[in-house]
Coordinates of C-alpha atoms in Angstrom, one line a residue:
G1 CA 30.0 -40.6 -5.6
F2 CA 30.7 -44.3 -6.2
V3 CA 33.8 -46.5 -6.6
L4 CA 34.0 -49.2 -9.2
I5 CA 36.8 -51.7 -8.9
N6 CA 37.0 -54.1 -11.8
C7 CA 39.4 -57.0 -11.5
A8 CA 39.0 -58.6 -14.9
T9 CA 41.1 -61.7 -15.8
G10 CA 39.7 -62.3 -19.3
Y11 CA 41.8 -59.8 -21.2
C12 CA 44.8 -59.3 -18.9
S13 CA 46.1 -61.0 -15.8
L14 CA 47.0 -58.8 -12.9
Q15 CA 48.6 -60.1 -9.7
L16 CA 47.8 -57.9 -6.7
N17 CA 50.7 -57.9 -4.2
Q18 CA 50.8 -56.2 -0.9
E19 CA 52.1 -52.9 -2.2
S20 CA 49.4 -52.6 -4.8
L21 CA 46.7 -53.3 -2.3
I22 CA 48.1 -50.5 0.0
S23 CA 48.1 -48.0 -2.9
L24 CA 44.6 -49.0 -3.9
H25 CA 43.5 -48.6 -0.3
C26 CA 45.0 -45.1 -0.2
V27 CA 43.2 -44.0 -3.4
V28 CA 39.8 -45.3 -2.2
F29 CA 40.2 -43.7 1.2
S30 CA 41.1 -40.3 -0.3
F31 CA 38.2 -40.5 -2.7
L32 CA 35.7 -41.2 0.1
T33 CA 37.1 -38.4 2.2
V34 CA 36.5 -35.9 -0.6
A35 CA 33.0 -37.2 -1.2
T36 CA 32.1 -37.0 2.5
A37 CA 33.3 -33.4 2.7
M38 CA 31.3 -32.4 -0.4
A39 CA 28.1 -34.1 1.0
A40 CA 28.5 -32.3 4.3
A41 CA 28.9 -28.9 2.6
K42 CA 25.8 -29.4 0.4
T43 CA 22.4 -29.2 2.2
R44 CA 20.5 -32.3 1.6
T45 CA 17.0 -31.6 0.3
S46 CA 14.2 -33.8 -0.9
T47 CA 10.6 -33.4 -2.1
F48 CA 9.4 -33.8 1.5
S49 CA 11.8 -31.4 3.1
R50 CA 11.3 -27.6 3.3
N51 CA 13.5 -25.6 1.0
L52 CA 14.7 -22.7 3.1
S53 CA 15.9 -20.8 0.0
T54 CA 12.4 -20.4 -1.3
A55 CA 10.9 -18.9 1.9
A56 CA 8.1 -16.4 1.9
P57 CA 9.3 -13.1 0.3
S58 CA 9.4 -9.9 2.3
H59 CA 6.7 -7.3 1.9
G60 CA 6.6 -3.6 2.3
P61 CA 4.5 -1.7 4.9
G62 CA 0.8 -2.1 4.9
L63 CA 0.8 -5.6 3.4
K64 CA 0.0 -8.9 5.1
C65 CA 0.5 -12.5 4.0
G66 CA -2.5 -14.7 3.8
P67 CA -3.3 -18.4 2.9
N68 CA -2.5 -19.8 -0.5
G69 CA 0.1 -17.2 -1.2
T70 CA -2.4 -14.3 -1.0
V71 CA -1.1 -10.9 0.1
F72 CA -3.7 -8.6 1.7
L73 CA -4.0 -4.8 1.7
S74 CA -5.9 -3.1 4.4
S75 CA -9.3 -1.4 3.7
G76 CA -8.7 1.2 6.4
I77 CA -11.4 -0.2 8.6
P78 CA -10.1 -2.9 11.1
D79 CA -13.6 -4.5 11.5
L80 CA -14.0 -4.8 7.7
D81 CA -10.5 -6.4 7.4
K82 CA -11.5 -9.1 10.0
I83 CA -14.8 -9.7 8.2
L84 CA -13.1 -10.3 4.9
G85 CA -10.5 -12.5 6.3
G86 CA -7.6 -10.1 6.3
G87 CA -8.5 -7.3 3.9
F88 CA -8.5 -6.8 0.1
P89 CA -6.2 -9.2 -1.8
L90 CA -3.7 -7.7 -4.1
G91 CA -4.9 -7.9 -7.7
S92 CA -8.6 -7.7 -6.9
V93 CA -11.3 -5.3 -7.9
V94 CA -13.7 -4.2 -5.1
M95 CA -17.1 -2.7 -6.1
V96 CA -19.4 -0.8 -3.7
M97 CA -23.1 -0.2 -4.6
E98 CA -24.1 3.2 -3.4
D99 CA -27.3 4.3 -1.7
A100 CA -29.2 7.1 -3.5
E101 CA -30.4 8.6 -0.2
A102 CA -27.1 9.0 1.7
P103 CA -23.4 9.1 0.7
H104 CA -22.3 6.3 3.1
H105 CA -20.0 4.9 0.4
M106 CA -17.7 7.9 1.0
L107 CA -16.9 6.6 4.5
L108 CA -15.4 3.5 2.9
L109 CA -13.5 5.5 0.3
R110 CA -12.1 8.0 2.8
N111 CA -10.7 5.3 5.0
F112 CA -9.3 3.3 2.1
M113 CA -7.5 6.3 0.6
A114 CA -6.2 7.6 4.0
Q115 CA -4.8 4.2 4.9
G116 CA -2.8 4.2 1.7
L117 CA -1.4 7.7 2.1
V118 CA -0.4 7.1 5.8
L119 CA 1.5 4.0 4.8
G120 CA 3.3 5.8 1.9
Q121 CA 1.5 3.9 -0.9
H122 CA 0.7 5.3 -4.3
L123 CA -2.9 6.5 -5.0
L124 CA -4.9 7.2 -8.1
Y125 CA -8.2 8.9 -7.3
S126 CA -10.9 9.5 -10.0
S127 CA -14.0 11.5 -9.4
P128 CA -16.8 13.2 -11.4
A129 CA -16.0 16.5 -9.7
R130 CA -14.1 19.2 -11.5
D131 CA -11.5 19.4 -8.8
P132 CA -10.9 15.9 -7.4
R133 CA -7.9 17.0 -5.4
G134 CA -10.1 19.1 -3.1
F135 CA -11.6 15.8 -1.8
L136 CA -8.3 14.9 -0.4
G137 CA -8.8 17.6 2.3
T138 CA -11.7 15.6 3.8
L139 CA -9.6 12.4 4.4
P140 CA -9.5 11.5 8.1
S141 CA -6.4 11.4 10.2
P142 CA -5.2 8.3 12.1
A143 CA -6.1 8.3 15.8
A144 CA -3.3 8.6 18.3
S145 CA -2.6 5.4 20.2
K146 CA -2.3 5.2 24.0
D147 CA 1.5 4.9 23.8
D148 CA 1.8 8.1 21.8
K149 CA -0.4 10.0 24.3
S150 CA 1.8 8.8 27.2
R151 CA 4.9 9.9 25.3
E152 CA 3.6 13.4 24.7
R153 CA 2.7 13.8 28.3
D154 CA 6.1 12.7 29.6
P155 CA 8.2 15.9 30.2
D156 CA 11.4 13.9 30.9
Q157 CA 11.7 12.7 27.3
E158 CA 11.6 16.2 25.8
K159 CA 15.2 17.5 25.6
G160 CA 16.5 20.6 24.0
L161 CA 14.5 23.4 22.4
R162 CA 10.7 23.0 22.7
I163 CA 8.7 24.1 19.7
A164 CA 5.0 24.0 18.8
W165 CA 3.7 20.5 17.9
Q166 CA 2.4 21.9 14.5
Y167 CA 6.0 22.5 13.4
K168 CA 7.6 19.2 14.5
K169 CA 6.9 17.5 11.2
Y170 CA 9.1 20.0 9.4
F171 CA 12.1 19.0 11.5
G172 CA 11.8 15.3 10.7
E173 CA 9.7 14.3 13.7
N174 CA 6.5 12.3 13.4
Q175 CA 6.7 12.1 9.7
L176 CA 4.3 9.1 9.6
D177 CA 1.6 8.7 12.2
G178 CA 1.1 5.1 11.0
Q179 CA 4.7 4.3 12.0
R180 CA 5.2 3.3 15.7
D181 CA 8.7 2.6 16.9
G182 CA 9.9 1.8 13.4
K183 CA 7.0 -0.6 12.7
H184 CA 4.1 0.3 10.4
E185 CA 0.6 -0.6 11.5
Y186 CA -1.3 -2.7 9.0
S187 CA -4.7 -1.0 9.7
N188 CA -5.3 2.2 11.6
E189 CA -8.3 3.7 13.3
F190 CA -9.2 7.0 11.8
D191 CA -10.7 10.0 13.5
L192 CA -13.4 11.3 11.1
R193 CA -13.4 14.7 12.8
K194 CA -9.7 15.3 12.3
P195 CA -8.4 16.0 8.8
L196 CA -5.3 14.4 7.4
E197 CA -2.1 16.4 7.7
R198 CA -1.0 18.3 4.5
H199 CA 2.4 16.6 4.1
F200 CA 0.5 13.3 3.4
I201 CA -1.7 15.0 0.7
N202 CA 1.0 17.1 -1.0
G203 CA 3.2 14.6 -2.6
P204 CA 4.1 12.9 -5.9
R205 CA 2.5 9.6 -4.9
I206 CA -1.1 11.0 -5.6
D207 CA -2.6 11.2 -9.0
C208 CA -6.1 12.8 -9.4
V209 CA -8.3 12.5 -12.5
S210 CA -11.6 14.3 -13.2
I211 CA -13.8 12.2 -15.5
Q212 CA -16.5 14.9 -15.9
D213 CA -15.0 16.5 -18.9
C214 CA -13.8 13.2 -20.5
P215 CA -15.8 12.4 -23.7
D216 CA -14.9 8.7 -23.4
L217 CA -13.1 6.3 -21.1
S218 CA -9.9 6.1 -23.1
T219 CA -8.3 8.9 -21.0
L220 CA -9.1 7.2 -17.7
R221 CA -8.0 3.8 -19.1
D222 CA -4.6 5.3 -20.1
R223 CA -4.1 6.9 -16.7
C224 CA -4.8 3.6 -15.0
A225 CA -2.5 1.7 -17.2
T226 CA 0.3 4.2 -16.6
F227 CA -0.3 4.0 -12.9
L228 CA -0.4 0.2 -12.7
S229 CA 2.8 -0.1 -14.7
Q230 CA 4.7 1.0 -11.6
F231 CA 3.7 -2.1 -9.7
P232 CA 4.3 -5.2 -11.9
R233 CA 3.5 -8.6 -10.4
N234 CA 6.6 -10.7 -9.8
D235 CA 7.6 -13.6 -7.5
G236 CA 10.1 -11.5 -5.5
S237 CA 9.5 -9.1 -2.6
I238 CA 6.8 -6.5 -2.8
S239 CA 8.3 -3.1 -1.9
C240 CA 5.2 -1.0 -2.5
A241 CA 1.6 -1.4 -3.6
G242 CA -0.9 0.9 -5.4
R243 CA -4.5 1.9 -4.7
I244 CA -7.1 3.0 -7.2
A245 CA -10.3 4.7 -6.0
I246 CA -13.0 5.5 -8.6
Q247 CA -16.0 7.4 -7.2
S248 CA -19.5 7.2 -8.7
F249 CA -18.3 5.6 -11.9
C250 CA -21.6 6.0 -13.8
A251 CA -22.6 9.5 -12.4
P252 CA -25.0 11.4 -14.6
Q253 CA -22.7 14.4 -15.0
C254 CA -20.2 12.2 -17.0
A255 CA -20.5 12.3 -20.8
Y256 CA -20.3 8.5 -21.0
S257 CA -23.0 7.8 -18.5
N258 CA -25.3 6.4 -21.2
M259 CA -22.6 4.2 -22.8
E260 CA -23.2 1.0 -20.7
W261 CA -21.2 -1.3 -23.0
D262 CA -18.2 1.0 -22.9
M263 CA -18.3 1.2 -19.1
L264 CA -18.5 -2.6 -18.9
S265 CA -15.5 -2.9 -21.3
F266 CA -13.5 -0.5 -19.1
I267 CA -14.2 -2.5 -16.0
R268 CA -13.1 -5.7 -17.8
S269 CA -9.9 -4.2 -19.0
L270 CA -9.2 -2.6 -15.5
K271 CA -9.7 -6.0 -13.9
S272 CA -7.2 -7.6 -16.2
M273 CA -4.6 -4.9 -15.5
V274 CA -5.1 -5.0 -11.8
R275 CA -4.9 -8.8 -11.7
S276 CA -1.3 -8.6 -13.1
S277 CA -0.2 -5.9 -10.7
N278 CA 0.4 -5.4 -7.0
S279 CA -2.6 -3.1 -6.5
V280 CA -6.3 -3.0 -5.5
A281 CA -9.0 -1.0 -7.3
I282 CA -12.2 0.1 -5.6
I283 CA -15.2 1.3 -7.7
T284 CA -18.4 2.8 -6.3
F285 CA -21.5 3.1 -8.5
P286 CA -25.2 3.9 -8.0
P287 CA -27.1 0.8 -9.2
S288 CA -30.3 2.8 -9.7
L289 CA -28.8 4.5 -12.7
L290 CA -28.1 1.2 -14.5
S291 CA -30.4 -1.2 -16.2
P292 CA -31.0 -4.4 -14.3
S293 CA -29.1 -6.5 -16.8
F294 CA -26.0 -4.3 -16.7
C295 CA -26.2 -4.0 -13.0
K296 CA -26.0 -7.8 -12.7
R297 CA -23.0 -7.8 -15.1
W298 CA -21.2 -5.2 -13.0
Q299 CA -21.7 -7.3 -9.9
H300 CA -20.4 -10.4 -11.6
M301 CA -17.2 -8.6 -12.6
A302 CA -16.4 -7.7 -9.0
D303 CA -14.0 -9.8 -6.9
T304 CA -15.4 -8.3 -3.7
L305 CA -18.9 -6.9 -3.8
L306 CA -20.2 -4.6 -1.0
S307 CA -23.3 -2.4 -0.7
V308 CA -24.3 0.3 1.8
K309 CA -27.8 1.5 2.8
A310 CA -28.9 4.3 4.9
I311 CA -31.4 4.0 7.8
Q312 CA -34.5 6.0 7.7
D313 CA -35.0 8.5 10.5
E314 CA -37.2 7.4 13.4
D315 CA -37.9 3.9 12.3
K316 CA -39.7 2.6 15.3
E317 CA -39.8 -1.0 14.1
L318 CA -36.0 -1.2 13.8
A319 CA -35.6 0.7 17.1
Q320 CA -37.5 -2.1 18.9
L321 CA -35.9 -4.9 17.0
L322 CA -32.2 -4.0 16.9
T323 CA -29.7 -3.3 19.7
G324 CA -28.0 0.1 19.6
Y325 CA -30.2 1.5 17.0
Q326 CA -29.6 5.1 18.2
D327 CA -25.9 4.9 17.2
M328 CA -26.5 3.3 13.7
V329 CA -26.0 5.4 10.6
G330 CA -26.5 2.6 8.0
F331 CA -26.0 -1.0 7.0
L332 CA -23.2 -2.7 5.1
N333 CA -23.9 -5.9 3.1
V334 CA -21.2 -8.3 2.0
H335 CA -22.4 -10.0 -1.2
K336 CA -19.1 -11.5 -2.4
V337 CA -15.6 -12.1 -1.0
A338 CA -12.6 -12.4 -3.3
R339 CA -11.0 -15.9 -3.4
I340 CA -7.7 -16.0 -5.2
N341 CA -5.6 -19.2 -5.7
T342 CA -8.4 -21.4 -4.2
Q343 CA -11.9 -22.6 -5.1
V344 CA -13.1 -23.0 -1.5
P345 CA -16.0 -20.6 -0.9
V346 CA -16.1 -18.2 2.1
I347 CA -18.7 -18.9 4.7
L348 CA -19.2 -15.7 6.8
E349 CA -20.8 -15.6 10.2
A350 CA -23.1 -12.8 8.9
T351 CA -23.6 -10.9 5.7
T352 CA -25.3 -7.7 7.1
F353 CA -23.5 -5.4 9.5
S354 CA -24.5 -2.1 11.1
I355 CA -22.4 1.0 10.5
K356 CA -21.8 3.0 13.6
L357 CA -19.8 6.1 14.5
Q358 CA -18.3 5.4 17.9
K359 CA -18.1 8.7 19.8
R360 CA -19.0 10.3 16.5
R361 CA -15.4 9.8 15.4
Y362 CA -14.5 6.2 14.6
L363 CA -16.2 4.0 12.1
V364 CA -17.2 0.6 13.6
L365 CA -19.0 -2.4 12.1
E366 CA -21.1 -4.6 14.3
C367 CA -23.2 -7.7 13.9
L368 CA -26.9 -7.1 14.0
N369 CA -28.2 -8.2 17.5
Q370 CA -31.8 -8.6 18.5
A371 CA -32.7 -6.1 21.2
P372 CA -33.0 -7.8 24.6
V373 CA -35.6 -6.9 27.2
D374 CA -33.4 -4.3 29.0
G375 CA -32.1 -2.7 25.8
S376 CA -28.4 -3.2 26.4
S377 CA -26.1 -2.4 23.5
G378 CA -23.8 -4.7 21.5
T379 CA -20.1 -4.7 20.9
S380 CA -17.9 -4.2 17.9
Y381 CA -17.4 -7.1 15.4
G382 CA -13.7 -6.9 15.8
T383 CA -13.8 -7.3 19.6
S384 CA -16.4 -10.0 20.0
G385 CA -18.9 -11.9 18.1
G386 CA -22.3 -13.2 19.0
C387 CA -25.0 -11.8 21.1
S388 CA -24.4 -9.1 23.7
S389 CA -24.6 -9.8 27.4
S390 CA -27.3 -8.3 29.5
S391 CA -26.7 -6.7 32.9
K392 CA -30.0 -7.9 34.3
T393 CA -31.3 -11.4 34.3
G394 CA -34.7 -12.0 33.0
N395 CA -36.8 -14.5 31.0
L396 CA -34.7 -13.7 27.9
D397 CA -31.0 -13.2 28.4
F398 CA -29.0 -12.7 25.3

């Protein structure tokens, strides 16, 4: 506030005596007291100060904040999340080019779908099979952490009636394996030999679509639009996110497999719908069934582009060249990484990674390392980067 005291003598003459000066002083003092109290109650903000009222919104389980206001959703593979800088951004379309010789793309799909179900997220799964819900029985189960194993072995913490561990889930215990001490894990390690429990699969959050009997893509487009309408994009907090998994989109058993322009139009419309929602869509397709021009168009439509390739049996040249060749099952190539709200390109340390099954149970991605003289093995991409250390010293020590 401000005080304006105008003592004008042009229009009227006013003689200020002692009493009037005292009253004027009281008025000014009371005005300044009120203005000071109002200024203290109101938080002073400027263009250079941080506005605490517009802090980062809260997110639900399985989501992580990234740079430039990006919110990431886990791929279900901890190593792949670290390679991509945090995971799959919300509102992006991920495309995986399949290998005609081996179904390694199913490893990525299984972990992606299982991660969403463990965290309580909604899932839309589309497959060219007649019964796509049967594929849910092959999803892996999250591996038990060391803390959970110690709890199960501690007899002092078990009180009351003891029952079989298979029936604990029906009494409200261990409802979510991905929830530890009230906190949800962003990305789990999944045991490929242990199937996911049935209470995760049997629920209203899962929608399965068989595209084998669909004459065109209008049915799948409507199902995707209905599914994505549950997760509108807004500036507030994100309570839940959705996942869409489409397997072998241009499979030959589908009636629309020869309609390349229609499939391209579907991908374009799906990308626009996903971009305006809190969800991520992953599409796998065999590039050998498409013409070279359409294959390039599909790759251009993807926000994140990956490809998998199998390793031929008993490849002696690779066995001599690469470290840990005996444990490799294939290769993963990163062709494009999604960049939302920024134009800065991503510079990866490597673009080709080996796919390994640690203890034949856990999916691990590793950088390709040249085999040293003594043939020592490398380590996971998530634990360390660079060349592996050799136990013996020689002329060439990596």
